[in-house]
XYZ file of C-alpha atoms in Angstrom:
659
model
C -35.067 1.508 -3.494
C -31.688 2.952 -4.288
C -31.270 6.290 -5.738
C -28.677 9.825 -6.646
C -28.114 12.600 -3.786
C -25.514 14.136 -5.268
C -26.898 15.164 -8.599
C -24.230 13.038 -12.418
C -23.760 16.602 -15.077
C -26.701 15.185 -17.355
C -25.363 14.993 -20.883
C -21.865 15.829 -20.013
C -18.526 13.551 -19.697
C -18.106 14.098 -15.631
C -20.280 11.531 -14.938
C -19.701 11.606 -11.708
C -20.457 12.184 -8.127
C -18.941 12.332 -4.145
C -22.219 11.878 -2.397
C -24.755 8.703 -3.974
C -28.155 8.212 -1.634
C -28.920 5.069 -0.514
C -31.334 5.130 0.335
C -35.278 6.553 -1.136
C -35.801 10.261 1.779
C -37.604 12.979 1.914
C -36.748 16.205 1.719
C -37.803 17.363 5.476
C -36.623 20.935 6.462
C -34.161 20.389 8.721
C -34.200 16.960 9.005
C -30.259 15.034 7.922
C -29.154 11.818 7.127
C -29.038 9.906 10.199
C -26.332 7.749 8.783
C -23.676 7.766 6.372
C -20.653 5.244 4.689
C -17.544 6.040 3.794
C -16.269 4.235 1.457
C -12.249 5.168 1.991
C -9.564 5.299 4.290
C -7.269 6.617 5.965
C -7.557 11.045 6.741
C -9.778 11.469 3.814
C -12.325 9.071 5.861
C -10.860 10.711 9.239
C -11.741 13.780 7.658
C -15.055 12.665 6.333
C -16.312 11.072 10.101
C -15.404 14.585 11.989
C -17.989 16.467 10.079
C -20.464 13.703 10.163
C -19.805 13.282 14.057
C -20.504 17.404 14.301
C -23.970 17.083 12.531
C -24.722 14.202 14.273
C -24.301 11.884 11.560
C -23.573 7.871 12.891
C -21.215 6.483 10.549
C -20.205 3.309 8.942
C -16.398 2.397 7.911
C -15.375 0.193 5.774
C -12.107 -1.914 5.500
C -10.026 -4.473 4.100
C -8.624 -6.959 6.616
C -5.463 -5.405 7.147
C -7.365 -1.887 7.937
C -9.108 -3.525 11.688
C -7.955 -1.611 13.384
C -7.352 1.378 11.412
C -7.923 4.594 13.081
C -11.007 5.246 10.956
C -12.981 2.001 11.609
C -12.164 2.787 15.018
C -14.019 6.733 14.575
C -17.008 4.451 13.157
C -20.349 4.255 14.599
C -19.822 0.685 12.746
C -17.541 -0.824 10.923
C -17.744 -3.986 7.963
C -15.025 -5.674 5.819
C -15.762 -5.382 3.008
C -11.978 -8.090 0.942
C -8.654 -8.805 2.500
C -5.668 -6.200 1.903
C -5.609 -5.790 -2.352
C -7.580 -3.167 -4.017
C -9.276 -5.078 -6.260
C -10.546 -7.144 -3.469
C -11.798 -4.581 -0.519
C -11.914 -0.261 -1.459
C -12.517 -1.221 -4.785
C -15.032 -4.696 -4.495
C -18.875 -2.997 -5.632
C -19.904 -5.950 -4.549
C -18.969 -5.886 -1.302
C -19.588 -2.480 -0.610
C -23.138 -2.414 -1.841
C -24.149 -5.197 1.049
C -21.915 -3.196 3.546
C -25.022 -0.576 2.215
C -27.679 -2.973 2.048
C -26.787 -4.328 5.786
C -25.744 -1.538 7.680
C -28.672 0.898 6.337
C -26.718 3.887 5.790
C -28.367 6.541 3.643
C -25.598 8.261 2.477
C -22.431 7.072 0.256
C -20.024 9.366 0.779
C -16.379 7.576 -1.261
C -13.802 10.586 -1.282
C -11.072 10.044 -3.801
C -9.516 8.084 -5.696
C -11.038 4.608 -5.071
C -13.957 4.591 -6.251
C -14.503 8.318 -5.657
C -14.648 8.328 -9.792
C -16.113 5.814 -10.842
C -19.850 5.239 -13.403
C -20.285 2.046 -12.369
C -20.296 2.894 -8.894
C -22.949 5.395 -9.401
C -24.985 3.272 -11.415
C -25.136 0.316 -9.065
C -26.021 2.427 -6.264
C -29.759 4.249 -7.941
C -32.155 1.697 -9.659
C -33.835 3.939 -11.857
C -32.283 4.376 -15.001
C -30.661 7.445 -16.201
C -30.421 9.030 -19.421
C -26.925 10.401 -19.402
C -24.135 10.839 -22.409
C -21.162 7.869 -21.979
C -18.031 9.184 -21.046
C -15.599 9.354 -24.517
C -12.373 10.846 -25.199
C -11.207 12.070 -28.838
C -7.534 11.006 -29.090
C -5.753 14.100 -29.727
C -4.401 13.567 -33.101
C -1.122 16.234 -32.318
C 2.293 16.875 -32.053
C 4.265 15.807 -29.192
C 4.101 16.064 -26.128
C 1.429 14.548 -25.391
C 0.019 13.820 -21.713
C -1.924 10.080 -20.659
C -4.448 9.421 -18.412
C -6.798 7.511 -16.385
C -10.144 7.774 -17.476
C -11.404 7.361 -14.024
C -8.761 8.791 -11.408
C -6.078 11.239 -10.503
C -3.257 11.314 -7.462
C -1.006 10.896 -10.247
C -1.729 7.231 -10.680
C -1.864 6.045 -14.555
C 0.073 9.318 -16.000
C 2.586 9.997 -18.467
C 4.027 11.860 -20.352
C 5.608 10.747 -23.877
C 7.256 12.495 -26.612
C 7.105 9.894 -29.277
C 6.220 6.703 -30.496
C 8.068 4.435 -27.905
C 7.405 6.584 -25.260
C 3.463 6.847 -25.817
C 4.681 3.028 -26.361
C 4.583 2.197 -22.698
C 3.205 4.859 -21.245
C -0.402 3.138 -22.460
C 0.889 -0.179 -20.595
C 2.260 1.505 -18.099
C -0.576 3.725 -18.098
C -3.395 1.542 -18.752
C -2.425 -0.831 -15.521
C -1.662 1.228 -12.794
C -5.859 2.488 -13.529
C -7.347 -0.660 -13.808
C -5.732 -1.294 -10.479
C -5.831 1.649 -8.676
C -9.753 2.248 -9.602
C -11.242 -0.778 -11.513
C -11.229 1.259 -14.861
C -8.396 1.272 -17.133
C -9.448 3.281 -19.647
C -6.985 6.758 -21.148
C -7.427 9.224 -22.852
C -4.768 11.663 -24.468
C -4.104 15.871 -24.914
C -1.355 18.204 -25.036
C 0.618 18.631 -22.526
C 1.919 21.830 -21.924
C 4.886 22.685 -20.959
C 6.647 24.450 -17.672
C 3.233 25.347 -16.789
C 1.134 26.655 -13.646
C -1.396 23.959 -12.150
C -3.616 25.963 -10.382
C -7.392 25.254 -9.688
C -10.832 26.774 -8.121
C -12.914 24.757 -6.093
C -16.369 25.147 -7.492
C -20.061 24.631 -4.911
C -23.125 24.044 -6.418
C -26.776 23.632 -5.325
C -29.249 21.746 -6.926
C -31.317 25.271 -7.347
C -28.970 26.846 -9.745
C -26.578 28.345 -7.713
C -22.927 28.179 -8.040
C -20.027 29.147 -6.428
C -16.124 29.828 -6.944
C -14.180 29.467 -3.337
C -11.097 30.800 -4.899
C -7.320 29.116 -5.574
C -4.888 26.673 -5.065
C -2.160 26.759 -6.168
C -1.097 23.121 -6.318
C 2.701 23.315 -9.865
C 4.561 21.475 -6.098
C 4.742 18.243 -8.343
C 6.453 14.869 -8.192
C 5.340 12.422 -10.740
C 2.205 14.309 -11.341
C 1.087 14.334 -8.357
C 1.191 16.837 -6.662
C 3.299 17.087 -2.875
C 3.209 21.307 -1.100
C 0.102 23.194 -2.172
C -0.964 26.879 -0.937
C -3.855 28.858 -0.767
C -4.392 31.607 -2.656
C -1.680 31.443 -5.090
C 1.284 34.163 -5.016
C 0.355 34.547 -9.187
C -2.615 35.428 -9.919
C -4.592 38.925 -9.901
C -8.045 39.794 -8.642
C -8.493 39.679 -12.502
C -7.397 36.145 -13.179
C -8.928 34.917 -10.467
C -12.293 36.068 -11.253
C -11.756 34.966 -15.249
C -10.900 31.758 -13.972
C -13.772 31.334 -10.937
C -16.219 32.583 -13.245
C -15.532 29.905 -16.209
C -15.293 27.064 -13.421
C -18.912 28.087 -12.524
C -19.911 29.118 -15.765
C -18.524 24.782 -16.215
C -20.419 23.762 -12.997
C -23.471 25.370 -14.270
C -23.518 24.212 -18.141
C -23.523 20.568 -16.779
C -26.065 20.749 -13.525
C -23.323 19.671 -11.294
C -24.181 19.531 -7.954
C -21.636 19.474 -4.562
C -18.045 20.126 -4.085
C -15.889 19.831 -6.748
C -12.410 21.067 -8.489
C -11.309 22.723 -12.420
C -8.064 22.722 -12.658
C -6.233 24.987 -15.203
C -2.298 25.075 -16.771
C -1.795 28.843 -16.877
C 1.304 29.440 -18.773
C 3.474 32.767 -17.359
C 1.682 35.079 -19.265
C -1.320 34.323 -17.288
C -3.525 32.977 -19.179
C -5.072 30.030 -18.251
C -6.032 26.387 -19.763
C -8.797 24.000 -18.856
C -6.833 21.095 -17.533
C -9.697 19.522 -15.650
C -12.486 18.543 -13.267
C -13.205 16.250 -11.074
C -16.143 15.898 -8.882
C -15.377 14.992 -5.980
C -13.642 17.227 -2.385
C -9.927 17.313 -3.790
C -7.027 15.773 -1.410
C -5.998 19.818 -0.878
C -9.411 20.535 0.501
C -8.272 21.810 3.429
C -5.920 24.855 2.632
C -9.253 26.480 1.385
C -11.101 26.140 4.808
C -8.193 27.881 6.131
C -8.972 31.068 4.135
C -13.206 30.620 3.437
C -13.204 29.500 6.641
C -16.291 26.591 5.373
C -16.367 23.380 5.989
C -16.591 21.874 2.194
C -17.806 18.398 4.153
C -19.975 19.736 5.358
C -21.870 21.728 2.731
C -21.650 18.492 0.302
C -23.960 16.765 3.385
C -25.529 20.103 3.399
C -26.158 19.989 -1.569
C -26.805 16.697 -0.795
C -30.118 16.927 1.294
C -31.264 19.394 -1.517
C -29.885 22.598 0.653
C -29.631 26.277 -0.970
C -26.066 27.527 -0.882
C -25.511 29.632 2.481
C -23.519 31.731 1.403
C -24.159 34.895 -2.419
C -19.855 35.566 -4.157
C -19.621 38.680 -2.399
C -19.713 36.656 1.194
C -16.423 34.453 0.265
C -12.985 35.753 1.946
C -9.091 35.067 1.538
C -8.663 35.161 5.578
C -4.392 35.398 5.227
C -2.553 32.083 3.999
C -2.780 28.226 4.268
C 0.492 25.904 2.823
C -0.459 22.212 2.982
C 2.737 19.071 2.800
C 2.025 15.616 1.507
C 3.488 13.972 4.503
C 4.404 10.664 2.498
C 6.048 6.600 3.646
C 8.577 7.494 0.832
C 12.521 7.109 0.401
C 12.949 11.110 -1.071
C 16.146 10.739 -2.147
C 14.643 8.286 -5.014
C 13.423 9.762 -7.359
C 11.436 12.556 -5.061
C 10.092 9.359 -3.549
C 9.414 5.510 -3.608
C 7.753 4.844 -1.708
C 8.875 2.962 1.503
C 6.419 1.155 4.483
C 6.893 -0.283 8.113
C 5.151 0.599 11.105
C 5.196 2.907 12.494
C 6.635 2.814 16.198
C 6.820 5.745 17.558
C 4.646 8.529 15.662
C 3.662 12.449 16.952
C 2.312 15.133 15.656
C 2.482 18.692 16.054
C -0.651 19.842 17.039
C 1.609 22.725 19.775
C 2.351 24.492 17.552
C -0.799 26.862 17.402
C -2.596 27.577 13.656
C -1.385 23.352 12.111
C -3.691 21.098 10.960
C -2.827 17.923 10.720
C -5.023 14.856 8.835
C -4.997 12.111 9.153
C -6.045 7.996 9.355
C -3.099 7.075 11.063
C -1.841 6.380 14.483
C 1.296 4.833 16.722
C 2.271 1.049 15.649
C -0.339 1.220 12.527
C 1.279 0.172 9.936
C 1.967 1.139 6.390
C 1.128 -1.107 3.725
C 2.822 -1.345 -0.199
C -1.840 -1.840 -0.920
C -2.347 1.771 -0.432
C -1.820 5.296 -0.705
C 1.415 5.965 1.008
C 0.258 9.171 2.537
C 0.236 9.863 6.206
C -1.197 13.518 6.953
C -1.351 16.192 5.320
C -0.050 19.076 7.271
C -1.911 22.869 6.407
C -0.450 25.289 8.323
C -2.388 28.947 8.305
C -1.564 32.313 8.996
C -2.373 36.178 8.772
C 0.663 36.461 5.826
C 1.956 33.334 4.200
C 5.440 34.197 5.795
C 3.319 33.488 8.893
C 2.382 30.682 7.555
C 5.885 29.393 5.843
C 7.566 30.206 9.104
C 4.247 27.218 11.308
C 5.188 25.260 8.218
C 8.985 25.091 8.684
C 8.386 24.312 13.262
C 5.612 21.739 12.065
C 7.486 20.162 9.822
C 10.932 20.759 12.570
C 8.323 19.221 15.231
C 6.956 16.332 13.842
C 7.710 12.845 14.505
C 7.270 10.511 12.311
C 10.006 6.866 13.491
C 9.830 3.383 12.176
C 8.977 4.157 8.070
C 11.044 6.322 5.447
C 9.663 10.048 5.274
C 9.364 13.617 3.413
C 10.005 15.975 5.594
C 13.591 16.283 4.127
C 12.359 17.109 1.302
C 9.036 19.207 1.828
C 11.424 21.606 4.246
C 13.883 22.297 1.425
C 11.216 23.384 -0.817
C 9.087 25.658 1.845
C 13.102 27.404 3.234
C 14.467 27.488 -1.734
C 14.632 30.523 -2.413
C 12.346 29.878 -5.150
C 9.950 28.549 -3.671
C 9.198 32.291 -1.306
C 9.118 34.083 -4.307
C 7.234 32.061 -5.765
C 8.868 31.334 -8.183
C 7.929 27.978 -9.777
C 6.029 25.473 -12.154
C 4.785 22.465 -12.263
C 9.125 21.805 -13.183
C 10.075 22.603 -9.889
C 11.692 19.875 -8.617
C 13.497 17.822 -11.979
C 15.173 21.654 -11.867
C 16.156 22.964 -8.002
C 17.209 19.423 -7.862
C 18.566 17.948 -11.282
C 20.348 15.331 -10.178
C 17.954 14.537 -7.539
C 17.106 15.446 -4.286
C 20.382 15.265 -2.092
C 18.767 16.291 1.576
C 19.925 19.854 3.080
C 23.328 20.490 1.726
C 25.191 21.766 5.027
C 27.144 25.318 4.430
C 29.897 26.066 6.737
C 28.068 27.733 9.863
C 25.203 25.325 9.928
C 28.067 22.256 10.079
C 29.380 22.942 12.526
C 26.123 23.687 14.109
C 25.877 19.700 13.327
C 28.945 19.194 14.430
C 28.451 21.125 17.937
C 24.813 18.715 18.793
C 26.453 15.745 18.233
C 29.586 16.409 20.181
C 27.003 18.390 22.941
C 24.797 15.099 22.640
C 27.318 12.796 23.702
C 28.259 14.305 26.229
C 24.856 14.062 27.859
C 24.443 10.714 27.394
C 27.580 9.646 28.608
C 27.187 12.150 31.553
C 23.637 10.091 32.360
C 25.047 7.015 31.763
C 27.013 7.667 35.110
C 24.337 9.215 36.740
C 21.272 6.110 38.970
C 18.185 8.091 40.099
C 19.749 11.803 39.869
C 23.140 10.347 41.676
C 26.352 9.555 40.829
C 27.375 5.491 40.611
C 30.141 5.116 42.098
C 30.235 7.596 45.298
C 34.424 7.965 45.259
C 34.397 9.130 41.548
C 36.033 12.811 41.386
C 34.461 15.804 40.832
C 32.787 15.570 37.536
C 34.415 16.472 33.953
C 34.177 20.040 32.553
C 36.975 19.507 29.243
C 36.308 16.941 26.133
C 38.662 16.130 23.324
C 36.946 14.467 21.018
C 36.659 13.721 17.861
C 33.261 13.534 15.659
C 33.557 12.045 12.115
C 30.847 13.147 9.010
C 30.125 12.704 5.347
C 34.101 12.695 4.907
C 35.410 14.458 6.972
C 37.100 14.180 10.650
C 36.808 17.441 13.500
C 38.851 18.182 16.336
C 36.836 19.766 19.220
C 37.597 20.994 22.494
C 34.052 21.308 24.627
C 33.745 22.730 27.840
C 30.969 23.004 29.659
C 28.992 24.919 32.830
C 25.306 24.369 33.278
C 24.007 23.475 30.764
C 25.088 26.140 28.110
C 28.177 23.802 26.335
C 30.718 25.921 24.325
C 32.144 23.680 21.677
C 34.983 24.806 19.816
C 36.538 23.621 16.276
C 38.880 26.034 13.772
C 39.169 28.924 15.826
C 35.441 28.641 16.234
C 33.324 28.550 19.278
C 29.298 27.820 18.873
C 28.035 27.935 22.328
C 25.150 25.107 22.821
C 22.232 25.447 25.009
C 18.452 23.034 25.144
C 16.487 21.348 27.737
C 18.470 17.571 27.679
C 16.008 15.062 27.959
C 17.308 12.616 26.112
C 14.423 10.866 26.978
C 12.738 12.784 24.367
C 12.745 12.175 21.029
C 12.940 15.839 20.636
C 16.269 18.428 21.292
C 14.785 22.177 21.695
C 17.978 23.528 21.485
C 19.992 27.118 21.364
C 22.795 26.800 18.561
C 24.652 30.398 19.358
C 20.843 31.895 20.238
C 19.321 30.488 17.795
C 16.852 28.069 18.196
C 16.901 24.968 16.138
C 14.568 21.735 16.760
C 16.352 18.547 15.903
C 15.940 15.159 16.154
C 17.824 11.852 17.768
C 16.645 9.447 16.131
C 19.813 6.528 16.473
C 22.594 6.510 19.237
C 24.563 3.577 20.202
C 27.743 2.793 22.959
C 29.866 2.572 19.820
C 29.690 7.106 19.182
C 27.214 6.843 16.383
C 24.553 9.456 16.095
C 21.984 9.377 13.754
C 20.054 13.636 14.079
C 17.554 15.123 12.129
C 19.013 18.377 11.999
C 16.962 21.219 9.516
C 14.425 18.253 8.665
C 17.374 15.889 7.017
C 18.966 13.110 8.854
C 23.252 12.660 9.430
C 25.277 10.241 10.518
C 27.947 11.091 12.965
C 29.915 9.561 14.996
C 31.932 11.600 18.436
C 34.714 9.405 19.662
C 37.050 10.553 22.473
C 40.501 11.620 21.217
C 41.777 8.595 22.514
C 39.257 5.975 20.867
C 39.365 7.883 17.280
C 43.409 7.043 17.072
C 42.671 3.676 18.143
C 40.086 3.265 15.136
C 42.278 4.682 12.884
C 44.246 0.649 12.818
C 40.368 -0.365 12.352
C 40.817 -2.357 8.273
C 37.886 -0.400 6.222
C 34.675 -2.729 5.299
C 35.069 -3.153 1.935
C 31.619 -1.801 -0.113
C 29.472 -4.515 -2.457
C 30.286 -3.711 -6.168
C 26.250 -3.323 -6.955
C 27.293 -3.468 -10.229
C 26.675 -6.488 -11.591
C 23.097 -7.040 -8.972
C 20.147 -5.949 -9.625
C 17.817 -4.954 -6.471
C 14.508 -3.502 -5.944
C 14.318 0.103 -5.006
C 11.620 0.043 -3.392
C 9.227 -2.378 -1.332
C 6.567 -4.747 -4.086
C 4.933 -6.179 -5.603
C 6.459 -8.291 -9.108
C 4.622 -7.319 -11.820
C 6.326 -9.188 -15.213
C 9.758 -10.245 -15.520
C 11.143 -9.987 -19.058
C 14.511 -12.449 -19.296
C 15.649 -15.265 -18.388
C 19.361 -16.841 -17.429
C 21.257 -17.085 -20.527
C 19.921 -14.138 -22.300
C 21.141 -10.497 -23.565
C 20.386 -7.718 -22.458
C 21.466 -3.410 -23.769
C 22.005 -0.509 -21.476
C 18.281 1.076 -20.388
C 16.320 -2.614 -21.551
C 13.981 -3.770 -19.228
C 14.916 -5.918 -17.714
C 11.362 -6.062 -14.882
C 7.844 -4.185 -13.571
C 7.853 -3.760 -9.657
C 4.072 -2.199 -9.103
C 3.895 -0.337 -5.027
C 1.159 2.220 -4.064
C -0.528 0.641 -7.237
C 2.312 2.962 -9.590
C 4.787 0.720 -11.333
C 7.991 1.141 -11.984
C 10.227 -0.496 -14.459
C 13.755 -1.619 -14.166
C 16.539 -1.852 -16.243
C 19.769 -2.680 -16.470
C 22.823 -0.664 -16.158
C 25.278 -1.805 -18.460
C 25.522 -4.572 -21.498
C 25.724 -7.742 -20.125
C 23.643 -11.687 -19.784
C 21.789 -12.619 -17.530
C 23.863 -15.286 -14.753
C 20.310 -15.829 -13.225
C 16.851 -14.780 -11.525
C 15.668 -14.190 -7.959
C 12.246 -12.549 -8.758
C 8.788 -14.230 -10.051
C 6.008 -12.595 -10.947
C 3.393 -12.190 -8.445
C 5.948 -12.615 -5.815
C 5.769 -10.172 -2.737
C 9.766 -8.000 -2.461
C 10.918 -5.804 -0.505
C 14.355 -3.179 -0.725
C 17.203 -4.199 -1.198
C 16.459 -7.300 -2.658
C 18.304 -9.321 -5.654
C 16.374 -9.574 -8.545
C 17.822 -10.304 -10.694
C 21.959 -11.122 -11.117
C 24.390 -10.215 -14.107
C 27.394 -11.990 -15.955
């Protein structure tokens, strides 16, 4: 028999469970589950497995065929393939997952978040006793615009659109329902009033089956793009003790009212006057749960397992502390220069987490060599730092981002670093509109000022000379024994963006002195060119740079202050000769519509000969379960169409050509 382990709330629309018991068990004091199946992938699957193994519980992983070598599969005691790469045929395949439960004898299922974690049908299929539970229903709010259109079966920003008029409502329903079906296997939607420019603050709750419930403080989740969280912190800089208590007590009242048992999150929108409005309750583990664990000392997955087995909570409300501060940055395989983050795919050719630093935690489900595909969420990891104060946690996050090595895919570390170092974020002056307000023209990376520009130019010049000197040696000896004494002075030309800078460089020991425009910059460092990290002291200030690439023509790509900069270093003579080289004429792209990201073509709305207006939809591309409408940049006639529905396209592929 299958019975429910985590009781669903009775007579309430939050009819879902985070833990589902898969065989009839008898509660024996001191005994926990022997085997749990984790119906998810990536970092959350790894996260749950770590706690299960700590508790002595065996784990079963499910995976798609392309995830056969994934980290969560390697961590598990057993693994079962549940289908091919598309989520609808694997991680959303209830039949295959139920077969895996039966075949492995798993006693419980942990669905993580996303996929089937909030799917009521999945819960029903795991129980044999028909329960009289209320059907989830959602009332359309007949109110003035704007409204929020949301998927009823999940979160994470998928299946979510803001509509300001009737046309956007129709378009929002179309895209939201399609994304919801693709991501959660359920295309039902709800509509609610949208509150403009609020903070998004949530309360973590924990409840048992004996009527006990706690609130574990708040998480500030206002930094978002496309309604998906990017940076979270706990506690919030905005809440005072009275507001925190009021929100916590109301969250606990809600959990008790629906007889909820497990870890859950009650989300609120908070206005500038600290008025708070109920948004939704997520009856599952949240992506950002680690920051709550950092400031409370509780392992939420362990608490969920204990509650599921029937134990009472071990703590009382007065036992829940706020110890220090914790910040989480969601590291994604995304291009932050495109709409604050369009997906990127590829293989992690080099991957090194900054775990050598203190007060750093990385929850990930990948390793060097892992593939980031179009089929799943592009999250690489959750990077968490903590400290006694917010300033300490922020400083640790800055160092961790600088020391995080990711090669093979485009990532969003540049955006994350700019967010946490921005004066508005540091002061706590944030809202859900932070990104569009701070970057109204889109994210452009770190903007160099005079001092930082000189630092970058000096570092590039010093790196170029270091590489040049190393190429003259074999195993520490000069290649040609008759060579003169090593040079200690160079005249170089360093090109950065549209500027050319003439620099004089001298070397004494490990220290380079770079002079440009009458200003001297000293660069000292551990010049290990085999390492992806370049720890430097520039005029006495510690900087961690990364050399992403360099070639014989003097082109160097450096990651500096989180952003990648293309630099070219030439000798004085080479720079003079290079001025005679013809410049490459850029491609005229005004008539070409190219895919801004890798993905799958969902629809094509035009054919050759059609006339299109500026802003008219031409096609829809889906990547990582998010659908993106591509429109015409100008009024024109369609010359040719190079794609069709169902095809997979790469970033930059030609889709449609206009006359």
